[in-house]
Each structure stands twice: as C-alpha cells, then as structure tokens.
Coordinates of C-alpha atoms in Angstrom, one line a residue:
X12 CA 11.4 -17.8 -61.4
X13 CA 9.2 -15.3 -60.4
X14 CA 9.5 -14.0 -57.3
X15 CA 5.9 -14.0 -56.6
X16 CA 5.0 -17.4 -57.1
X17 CA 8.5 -18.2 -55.3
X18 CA 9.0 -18.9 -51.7
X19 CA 10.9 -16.2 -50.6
X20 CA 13.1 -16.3 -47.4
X21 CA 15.4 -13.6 -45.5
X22 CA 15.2 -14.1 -42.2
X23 CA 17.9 -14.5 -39.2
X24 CA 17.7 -16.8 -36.0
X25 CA 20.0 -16.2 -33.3
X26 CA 20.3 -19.1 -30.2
X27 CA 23.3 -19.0 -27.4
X28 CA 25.4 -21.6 -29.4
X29 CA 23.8 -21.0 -32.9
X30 CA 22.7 -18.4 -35.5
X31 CA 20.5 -19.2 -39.0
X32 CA 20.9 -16.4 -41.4
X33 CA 19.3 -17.3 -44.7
X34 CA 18.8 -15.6 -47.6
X35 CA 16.5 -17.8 -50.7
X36 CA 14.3 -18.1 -53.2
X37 CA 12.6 -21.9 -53.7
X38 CA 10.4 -22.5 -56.8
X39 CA 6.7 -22.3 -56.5
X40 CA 6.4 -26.0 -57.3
X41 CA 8.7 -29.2 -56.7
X42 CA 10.9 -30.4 -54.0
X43 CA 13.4 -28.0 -52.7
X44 CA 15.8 -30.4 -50.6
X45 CA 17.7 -28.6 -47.8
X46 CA 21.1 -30.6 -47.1
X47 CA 24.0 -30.4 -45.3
X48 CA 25.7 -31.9 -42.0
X49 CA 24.0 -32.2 -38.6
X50 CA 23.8 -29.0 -36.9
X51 CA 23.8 -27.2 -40.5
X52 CA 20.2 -25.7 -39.5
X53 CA 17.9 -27.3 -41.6
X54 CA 15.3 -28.3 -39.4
X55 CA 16.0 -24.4 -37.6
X56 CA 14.9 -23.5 -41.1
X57 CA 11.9 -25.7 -41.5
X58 CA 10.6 -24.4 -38.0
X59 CA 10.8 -20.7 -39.0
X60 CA 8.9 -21.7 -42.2
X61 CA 6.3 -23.0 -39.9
X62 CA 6.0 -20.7 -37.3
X63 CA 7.1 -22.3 -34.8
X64 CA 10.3 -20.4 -34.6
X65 CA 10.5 -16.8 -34.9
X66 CA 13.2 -15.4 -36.2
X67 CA 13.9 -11.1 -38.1
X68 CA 13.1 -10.6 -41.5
X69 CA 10.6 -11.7 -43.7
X70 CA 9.2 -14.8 -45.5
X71 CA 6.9 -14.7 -48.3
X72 CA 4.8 -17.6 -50.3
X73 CA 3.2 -16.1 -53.2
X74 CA 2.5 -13.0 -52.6
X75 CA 1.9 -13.7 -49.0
X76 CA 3.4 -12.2 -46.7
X77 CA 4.2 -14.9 -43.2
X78 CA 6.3 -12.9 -41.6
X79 CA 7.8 -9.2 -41.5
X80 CA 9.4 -8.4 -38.3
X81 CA 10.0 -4.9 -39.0
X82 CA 5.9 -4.3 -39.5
X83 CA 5.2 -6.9 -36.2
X84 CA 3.8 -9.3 -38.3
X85 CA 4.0 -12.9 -37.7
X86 CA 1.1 -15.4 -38.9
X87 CA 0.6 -17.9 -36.3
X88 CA 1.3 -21.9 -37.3
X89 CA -2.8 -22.2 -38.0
X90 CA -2.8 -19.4 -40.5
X91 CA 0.4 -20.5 -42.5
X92 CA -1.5 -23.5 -44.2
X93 CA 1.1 -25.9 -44.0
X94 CA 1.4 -29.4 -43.8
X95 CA 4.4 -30.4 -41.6
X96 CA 5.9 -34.2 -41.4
X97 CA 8.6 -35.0 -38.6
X98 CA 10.6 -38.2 -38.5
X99 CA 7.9 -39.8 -36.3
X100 CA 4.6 -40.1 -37.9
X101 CA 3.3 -38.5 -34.7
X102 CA 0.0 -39.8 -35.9
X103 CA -3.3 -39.7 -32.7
X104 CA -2.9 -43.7 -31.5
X105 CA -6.4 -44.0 -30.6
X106 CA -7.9 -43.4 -34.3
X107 CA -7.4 -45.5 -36.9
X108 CA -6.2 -44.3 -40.0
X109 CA -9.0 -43.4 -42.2
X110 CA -10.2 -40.8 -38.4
X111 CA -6.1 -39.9 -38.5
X112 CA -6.6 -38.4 -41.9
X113 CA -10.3 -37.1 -41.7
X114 CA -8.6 -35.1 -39.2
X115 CA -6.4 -33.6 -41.6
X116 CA -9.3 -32.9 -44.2
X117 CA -11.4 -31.1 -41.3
X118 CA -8.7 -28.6 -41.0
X119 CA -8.6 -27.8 -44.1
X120 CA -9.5 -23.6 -44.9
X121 CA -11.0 -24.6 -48.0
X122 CA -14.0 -26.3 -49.0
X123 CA -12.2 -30.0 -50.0
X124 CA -13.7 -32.7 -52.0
X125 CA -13.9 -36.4 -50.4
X126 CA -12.7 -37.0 -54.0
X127 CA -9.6 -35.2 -53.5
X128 CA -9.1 -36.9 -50.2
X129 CA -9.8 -40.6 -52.5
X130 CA -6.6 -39.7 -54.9
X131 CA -4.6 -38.9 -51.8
X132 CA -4.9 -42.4 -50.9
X133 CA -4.7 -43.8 -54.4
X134 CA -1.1 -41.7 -54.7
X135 CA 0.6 -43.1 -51.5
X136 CA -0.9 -46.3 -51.8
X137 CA -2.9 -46.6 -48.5
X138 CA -7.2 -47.1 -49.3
X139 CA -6.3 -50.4 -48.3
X140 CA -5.5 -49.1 -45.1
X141 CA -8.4 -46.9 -43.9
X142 CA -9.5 -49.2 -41.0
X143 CA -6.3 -50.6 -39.4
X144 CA -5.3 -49.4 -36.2
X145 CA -2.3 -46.7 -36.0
X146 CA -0.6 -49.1 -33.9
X147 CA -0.6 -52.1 -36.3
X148 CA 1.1 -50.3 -39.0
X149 CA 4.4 -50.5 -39.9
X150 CA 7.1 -47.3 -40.0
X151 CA 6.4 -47.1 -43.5
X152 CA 3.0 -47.1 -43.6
X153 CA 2.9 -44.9 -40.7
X154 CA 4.7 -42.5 -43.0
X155 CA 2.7 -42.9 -45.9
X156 CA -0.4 -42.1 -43.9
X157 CA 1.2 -39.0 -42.1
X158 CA 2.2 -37.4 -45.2
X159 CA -1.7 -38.0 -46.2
X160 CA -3.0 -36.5 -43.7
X161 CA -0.4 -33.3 -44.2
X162 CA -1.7 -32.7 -47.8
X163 CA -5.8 -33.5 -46.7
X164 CA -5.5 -30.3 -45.6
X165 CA -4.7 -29.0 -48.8
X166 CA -1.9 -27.0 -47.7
X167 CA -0.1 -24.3 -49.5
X168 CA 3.6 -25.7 -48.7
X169 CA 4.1 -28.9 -47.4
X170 CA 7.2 -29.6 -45.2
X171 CA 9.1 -32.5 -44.8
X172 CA 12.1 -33.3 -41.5
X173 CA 14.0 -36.4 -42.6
X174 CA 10.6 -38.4 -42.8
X175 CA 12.9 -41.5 -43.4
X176 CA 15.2 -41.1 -40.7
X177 CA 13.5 -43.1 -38.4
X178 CA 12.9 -46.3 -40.8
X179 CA 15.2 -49.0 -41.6
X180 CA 17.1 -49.6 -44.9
X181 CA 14.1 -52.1 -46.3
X182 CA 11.6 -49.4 -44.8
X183 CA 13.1 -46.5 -46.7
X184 CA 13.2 -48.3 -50.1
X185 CA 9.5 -49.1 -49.5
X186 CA 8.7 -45.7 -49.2
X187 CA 11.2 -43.8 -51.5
X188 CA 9.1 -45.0 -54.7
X189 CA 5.9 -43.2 -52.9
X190 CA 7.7 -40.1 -52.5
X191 CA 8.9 -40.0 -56.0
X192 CA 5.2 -40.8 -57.1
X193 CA 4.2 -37.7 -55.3
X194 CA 6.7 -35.6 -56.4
X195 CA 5.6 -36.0 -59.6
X196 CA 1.9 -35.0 -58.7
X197 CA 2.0 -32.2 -56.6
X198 CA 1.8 -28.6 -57.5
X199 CA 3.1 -26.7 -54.6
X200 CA 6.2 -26.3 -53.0
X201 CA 7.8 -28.8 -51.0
X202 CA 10.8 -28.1 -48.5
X203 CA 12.1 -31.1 -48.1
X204 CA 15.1 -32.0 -44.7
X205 CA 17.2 -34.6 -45.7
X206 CA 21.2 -36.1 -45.0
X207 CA 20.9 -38.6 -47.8
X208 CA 22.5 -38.7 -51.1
X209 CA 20.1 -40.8 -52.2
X210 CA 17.0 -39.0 -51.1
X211 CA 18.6 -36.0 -52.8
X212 CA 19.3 -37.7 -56.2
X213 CA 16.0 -39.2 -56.4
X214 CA 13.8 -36.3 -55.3
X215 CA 15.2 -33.0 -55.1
X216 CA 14.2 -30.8 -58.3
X217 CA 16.3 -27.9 -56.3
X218 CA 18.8 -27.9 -53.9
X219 CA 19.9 -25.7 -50.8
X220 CA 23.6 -26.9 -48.9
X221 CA 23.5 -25.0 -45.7
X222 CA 26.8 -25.3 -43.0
X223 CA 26.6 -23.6 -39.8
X224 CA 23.4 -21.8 -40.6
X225 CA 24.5 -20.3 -43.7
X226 CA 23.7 -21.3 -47.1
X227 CA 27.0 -22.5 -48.9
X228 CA 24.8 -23.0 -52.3
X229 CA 21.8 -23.3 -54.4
X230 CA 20.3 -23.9 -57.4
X231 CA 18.8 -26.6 -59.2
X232 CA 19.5 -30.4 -59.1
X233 CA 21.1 -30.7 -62.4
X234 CA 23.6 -27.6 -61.7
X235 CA 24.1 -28.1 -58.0
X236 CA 25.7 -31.9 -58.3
X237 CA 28.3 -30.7 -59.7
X238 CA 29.0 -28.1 -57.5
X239 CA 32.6 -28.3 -55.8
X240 CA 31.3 -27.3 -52.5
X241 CA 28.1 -29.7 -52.6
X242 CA 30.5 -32.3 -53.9
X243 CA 33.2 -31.9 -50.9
X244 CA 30.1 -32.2 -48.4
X245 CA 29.1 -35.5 -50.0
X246 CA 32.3 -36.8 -50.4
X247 CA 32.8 -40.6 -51.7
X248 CA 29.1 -40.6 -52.7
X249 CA 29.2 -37.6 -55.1
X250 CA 28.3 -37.6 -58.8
X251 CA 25.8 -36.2 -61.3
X252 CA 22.1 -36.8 -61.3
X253 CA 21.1 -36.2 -64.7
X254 CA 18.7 -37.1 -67.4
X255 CA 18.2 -40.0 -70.0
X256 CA 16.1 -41.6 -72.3
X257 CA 15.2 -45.6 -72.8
X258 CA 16.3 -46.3 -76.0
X259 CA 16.6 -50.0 -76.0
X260 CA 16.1 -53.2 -74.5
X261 CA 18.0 -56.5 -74.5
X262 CA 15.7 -58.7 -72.8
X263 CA 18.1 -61.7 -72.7
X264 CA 20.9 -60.3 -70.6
X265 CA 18.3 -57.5 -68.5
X266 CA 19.9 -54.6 -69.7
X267 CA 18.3 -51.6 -71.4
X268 CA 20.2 -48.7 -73.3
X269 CA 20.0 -45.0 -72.1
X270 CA 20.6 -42.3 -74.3
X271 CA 22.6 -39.6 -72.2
X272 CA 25.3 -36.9 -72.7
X273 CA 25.8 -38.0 -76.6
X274 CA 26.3 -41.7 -75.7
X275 CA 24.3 -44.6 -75.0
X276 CA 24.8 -46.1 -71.9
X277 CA 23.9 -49.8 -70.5
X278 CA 21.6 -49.8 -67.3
X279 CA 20.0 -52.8 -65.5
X280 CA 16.9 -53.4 -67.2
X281 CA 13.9 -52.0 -64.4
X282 CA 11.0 -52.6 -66.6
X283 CA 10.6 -48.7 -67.8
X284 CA 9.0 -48.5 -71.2
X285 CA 11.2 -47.1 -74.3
X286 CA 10.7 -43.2 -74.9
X287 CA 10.5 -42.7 -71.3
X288 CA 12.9 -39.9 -69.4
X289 CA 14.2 -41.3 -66.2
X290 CA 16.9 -40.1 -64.0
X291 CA 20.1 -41.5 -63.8
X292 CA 22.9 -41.2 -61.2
X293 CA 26.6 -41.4 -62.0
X294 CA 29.1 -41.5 -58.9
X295 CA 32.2 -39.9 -59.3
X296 CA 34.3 -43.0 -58.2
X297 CA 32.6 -45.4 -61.0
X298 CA 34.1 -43.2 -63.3
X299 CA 37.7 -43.6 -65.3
X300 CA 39.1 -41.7 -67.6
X301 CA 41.4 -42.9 -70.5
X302 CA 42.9 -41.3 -73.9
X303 CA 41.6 -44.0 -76.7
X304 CA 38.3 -46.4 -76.2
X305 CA 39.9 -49.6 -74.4
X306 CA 39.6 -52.7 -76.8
X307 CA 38.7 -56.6 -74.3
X308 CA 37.0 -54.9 -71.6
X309 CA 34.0 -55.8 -69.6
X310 CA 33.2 -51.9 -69.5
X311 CA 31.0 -50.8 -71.8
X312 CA 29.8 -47.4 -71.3
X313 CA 32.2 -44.9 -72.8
X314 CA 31.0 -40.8 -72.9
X315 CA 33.7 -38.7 -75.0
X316 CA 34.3 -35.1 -73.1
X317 CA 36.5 -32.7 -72.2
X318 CA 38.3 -31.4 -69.0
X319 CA 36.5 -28.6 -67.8
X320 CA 38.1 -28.5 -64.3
X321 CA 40.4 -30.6 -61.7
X322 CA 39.7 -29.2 -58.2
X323 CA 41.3 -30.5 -54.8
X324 CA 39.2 -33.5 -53.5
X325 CA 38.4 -34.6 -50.0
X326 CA 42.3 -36.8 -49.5
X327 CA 45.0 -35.1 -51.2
X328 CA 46.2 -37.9 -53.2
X329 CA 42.4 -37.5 -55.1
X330 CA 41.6 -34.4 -57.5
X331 CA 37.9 -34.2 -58.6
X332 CA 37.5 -33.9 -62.8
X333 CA 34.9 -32.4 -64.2
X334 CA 34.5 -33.3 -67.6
X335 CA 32.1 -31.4 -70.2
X336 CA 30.1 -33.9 -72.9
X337 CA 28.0 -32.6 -75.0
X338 CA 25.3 -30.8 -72.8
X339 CA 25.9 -32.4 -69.7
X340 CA 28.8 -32.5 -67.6
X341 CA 30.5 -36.3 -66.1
X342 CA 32.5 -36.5 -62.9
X343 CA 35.6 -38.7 -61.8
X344 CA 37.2 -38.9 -59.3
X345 CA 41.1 -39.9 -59.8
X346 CA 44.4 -39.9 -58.4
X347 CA 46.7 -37.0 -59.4
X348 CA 49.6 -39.6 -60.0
X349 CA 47.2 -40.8 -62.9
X350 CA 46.6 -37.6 -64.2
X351 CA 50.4 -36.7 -64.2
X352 CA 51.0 -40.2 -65.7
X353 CA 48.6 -39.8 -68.7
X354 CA 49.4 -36.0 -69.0
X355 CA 45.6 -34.8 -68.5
X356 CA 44.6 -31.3 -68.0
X357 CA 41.8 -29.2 -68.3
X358 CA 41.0 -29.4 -72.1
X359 CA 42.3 -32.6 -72.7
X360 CA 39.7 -34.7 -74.6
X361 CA 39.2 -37.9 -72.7
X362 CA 37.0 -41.0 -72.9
X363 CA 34.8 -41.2 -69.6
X364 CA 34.6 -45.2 -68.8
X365 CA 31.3 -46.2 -66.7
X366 CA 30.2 -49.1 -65.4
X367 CA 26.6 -50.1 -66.2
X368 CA 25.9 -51.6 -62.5
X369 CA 26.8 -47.8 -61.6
X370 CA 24.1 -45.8 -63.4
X371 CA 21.0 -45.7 -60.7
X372 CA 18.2 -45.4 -62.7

C-alpha cells in the first residue's frame, strides 16, 4: 500500500473515563470495517476522522494533511470533504428526497455532474423515490437516501456509524445487498462502524478490531478471520470469509458447486452465473474434522488439510483448529476430548466436513 494514497492515522484522544490511541494505515479504496465491542472506540475514531473530535497527532488522506497537532493544524469538518452517515438517517423532514440530496450535491467543492448525481440513484436503487416525502419512507430507504446524499457531495472519504443499527432484521437484509452493490463501485475509502459478523463478512475488504481504544489487530479480510484475537471477540459466530468460484449447477435439487480451497463444495443455488467469484463464509462450528472421508452421510462437502494450529477457545472444553488447505485456511471448532480421542495434532492431515446449508454465499 502506499502510504500516500493510504489513510493514515496516529492520533490519541483522552476523556475522564476513556482514552483512543490509534495507530493505522486503511487502503486508499474499499471498506475498512472498524469492529470490536461497545465502548471499543469506534465511533471515538470516526469523530476524529471527521473533525468533530480533536484529538494529538496527525491524520493524513492522500497526501493531505487533516490534522497535525504539533504544527496547530486542524481542518475544520467543511474542509475535510467527507461524507458522514449515523445510524439515524438524520435526513431535513421538510424536503423530500430528491431537495434532501440536491442538498448534498450543492455542497459539493467540485464542479459535479447531474449525471453523476443520476448513477448515485441508479446504485442504491432510489430514482423511484425522488418525490416522496422523508417522512413516508421506510428505515431502509431512509438509509439508502442518506448514504446518497453523503457521496452527492463527492467526498474524499465517506464514513459510515452502524448505519443498520437502527433497522430491523427484514430492514437490514433489504439494505445489505445495496451496500455490497456500492462497495463494489466506489473508489475511495470507506471507514465503515459496525458490531456485526455479518456486516463484516459481507463488506469489509479490511479489517481493524479495536478494545478499549487500542487496536488489537488489522489487516485484510481474508487474513484477519482467522486471526485468534478477532476470532475470541466474535466467538460462536467465527469462521473464514473467503473466496470461490461457480463451477456448477444442479438445477433440480437448487444447489450449485463452488470451487474453493482445492475442493468443490455444495451451496444453495442463489441464481449467480457460472465463472463468477463470490464470497463464501464458513463458521467454525459447521465444521468437523475426521481421519478418512465418511462413507452414508448426508454431508457432502469434504476439504482435505492440515493442522496448522489448536489455540484455547472461548469455554475450556472447546480448542479452536486451524487447518491449512491448499491456499486457504478452514476453521473448526471442537472439543479437546475429540481431539485426544482421534489423536489430532498440529500436522495431522485431516478431512474438514462442511455442511452445504453453512457456506453463506
């Protein structure tokens, strides 16, 4: 990465009860998701990005410098060019949507397009919406439009506080696909809050686990989910987010084939065309391990590995395996008896047994 087309943070925050002190350096482009328990300082983080906190040190975005304490230079919010999305759409009540957003695109510092403004609302989905009333919407739309109206300003970095938090389970998987839609368009940075597993598997292209305003770890998605710390802060819902690719279809039972980790792998069929790359998610307690392929099961998914690792797991009774096949790594969680039982340690080749309903594609 280089460090001048990075984001590049070292800055400390001291409160009566708290203190952020942050070291980092996010990629230039995709979605950097800071995680970690309540409290962690994550949205402390966010605020200093913004200016609306301000903390010692220094923060950089390309080149440009935001804030350097020791020269007395902080840029006010205005003059960071960033668009910021809380957990409330905090959208103006008495505009309707399409004057919520033209608001946006008046502040922007450059000379915008009503063209760009047009694929803006193509991308989330909302042209249809232009002249509703704010208050008609509902909390997913009310998203949807507030993250449009962030990026008509064509920021430089946008920001992002739990903007699911408030919605409701059906809410949040109406506006998940969005998100992932934009992540794949975007070309700057995006800092995104979040206390979901699933928000981080499905968007984060880098992640950052802070704990009592310190960062614990980070690095990128695929490296980072394996991570012993991450995976103790997750706990039950931790597993691997990696990559696969549609090999197959069997149209009569609605399953496709993923190729992944030397092994092809059955998913619920989601419609995705053969060739493409999709993510796939594989949680640790889905996961067996045996010595031989089991003959009359209703498993099918079998990756061959070896033991890499067994680390100490959230309840003592459980030990965390991390198993190496081919180029990607598996993880299983199992009981120690089981591993004493069957004699496994690390470099003991092992079959990893999946079930198909457990790869989220």
């Amino acid at each position: 990465m280089s460090v001048d087309a990075s984001l590049s943070i070292q800055i400390a925050l001291s409160r009566k009860d708290f203190a952020l002190k942050v070291e980092l350096e996010l990629p230039a482009n995709g979605i950097s998701v800071l995680f970690g328990p309540s409290g962690s300082g994550k949205t402390s983080l966010l605020r200093c990005l913004a200016g609306l906190e301000t903390p010692t040190g220094t923060i950089t975005l390309a080149g440009e410098r935001w804030l350097d304490s020791a020269r007395g230079l902080s840029k006010p919010t205005w003059k960071r060019e960033i668009g910021y999305v809380f957990q409330e759409a905090s959208l103006f009540e008495h505009l309707n949507v399409e004057q919520n957003l033209l608001y946006g695109f008046r502040r922007s510092s450059h000379s915008v397009q009503r063209g760009e403004l047009d694929s803006t609302l193509e991308l989330l989905g909302i042209a249809h919406l232009l002249a509703r009333p704010v208050q008609t919407l509902s909390g997913g739309e009310r998203q949807r439009v507030a993250i449009a109206r962030a990026l008509a300003a064509r920021p430089k970095l946008l920001l992002l506080d739990e903007p699911l938090a408030s919605l409701d389970l059906a809410r949040r998987k109406e506006v998940l696909p969005w998100l992932e839609r934009l992540h794949e368009a975007l070309s700057i940075p995006v800092v995104y809050v979040t206390h979901t597993v699933e928000e981080l598997a499905r968007l984060a292209d880098f992640v950052v686990l802070l704990n009592q305003g310190l960062v614990q770890a980070s690095g990128p998605l695929d490296s980072m989910m394996y991570n012993h710390k991450l995976a103790l802060s997750i706990g039950d819902e931790t597993g691997i987010v990696g990559r696969g690719t549609l090999i197959a279809c069997d149209l009569q039972n609605h399953v496709a084939q993923l190729s992944f980790a030397g092994a092809r792998l059955w998913v619920r069929d989601q419609g995705i065309a053969i060739g493409t790359v999709v993510r796939l998610r594989i949680l640790a307690r889905d996961v067996s391990l045996a010595l031989t392929v089991p003959e009359n099961s209703t498993i099918q998914n079998y990756i061959q590995g070896i033991i890499e690792s067994v680390q100490a797991f959230v309840h003592p009774s459980q030990a965390l395996v991390r198993v190496r096949c081919a180029q990607d790594v598996v993880l299983a969680t199992v009981t120690h008896r089981s591993l004493n039982r069957l004699g496994l340690n690390v470099g003991s080749p092992v079959w990893c047994q999946v079930k198909s309903a457990a790869l989220i594609v």
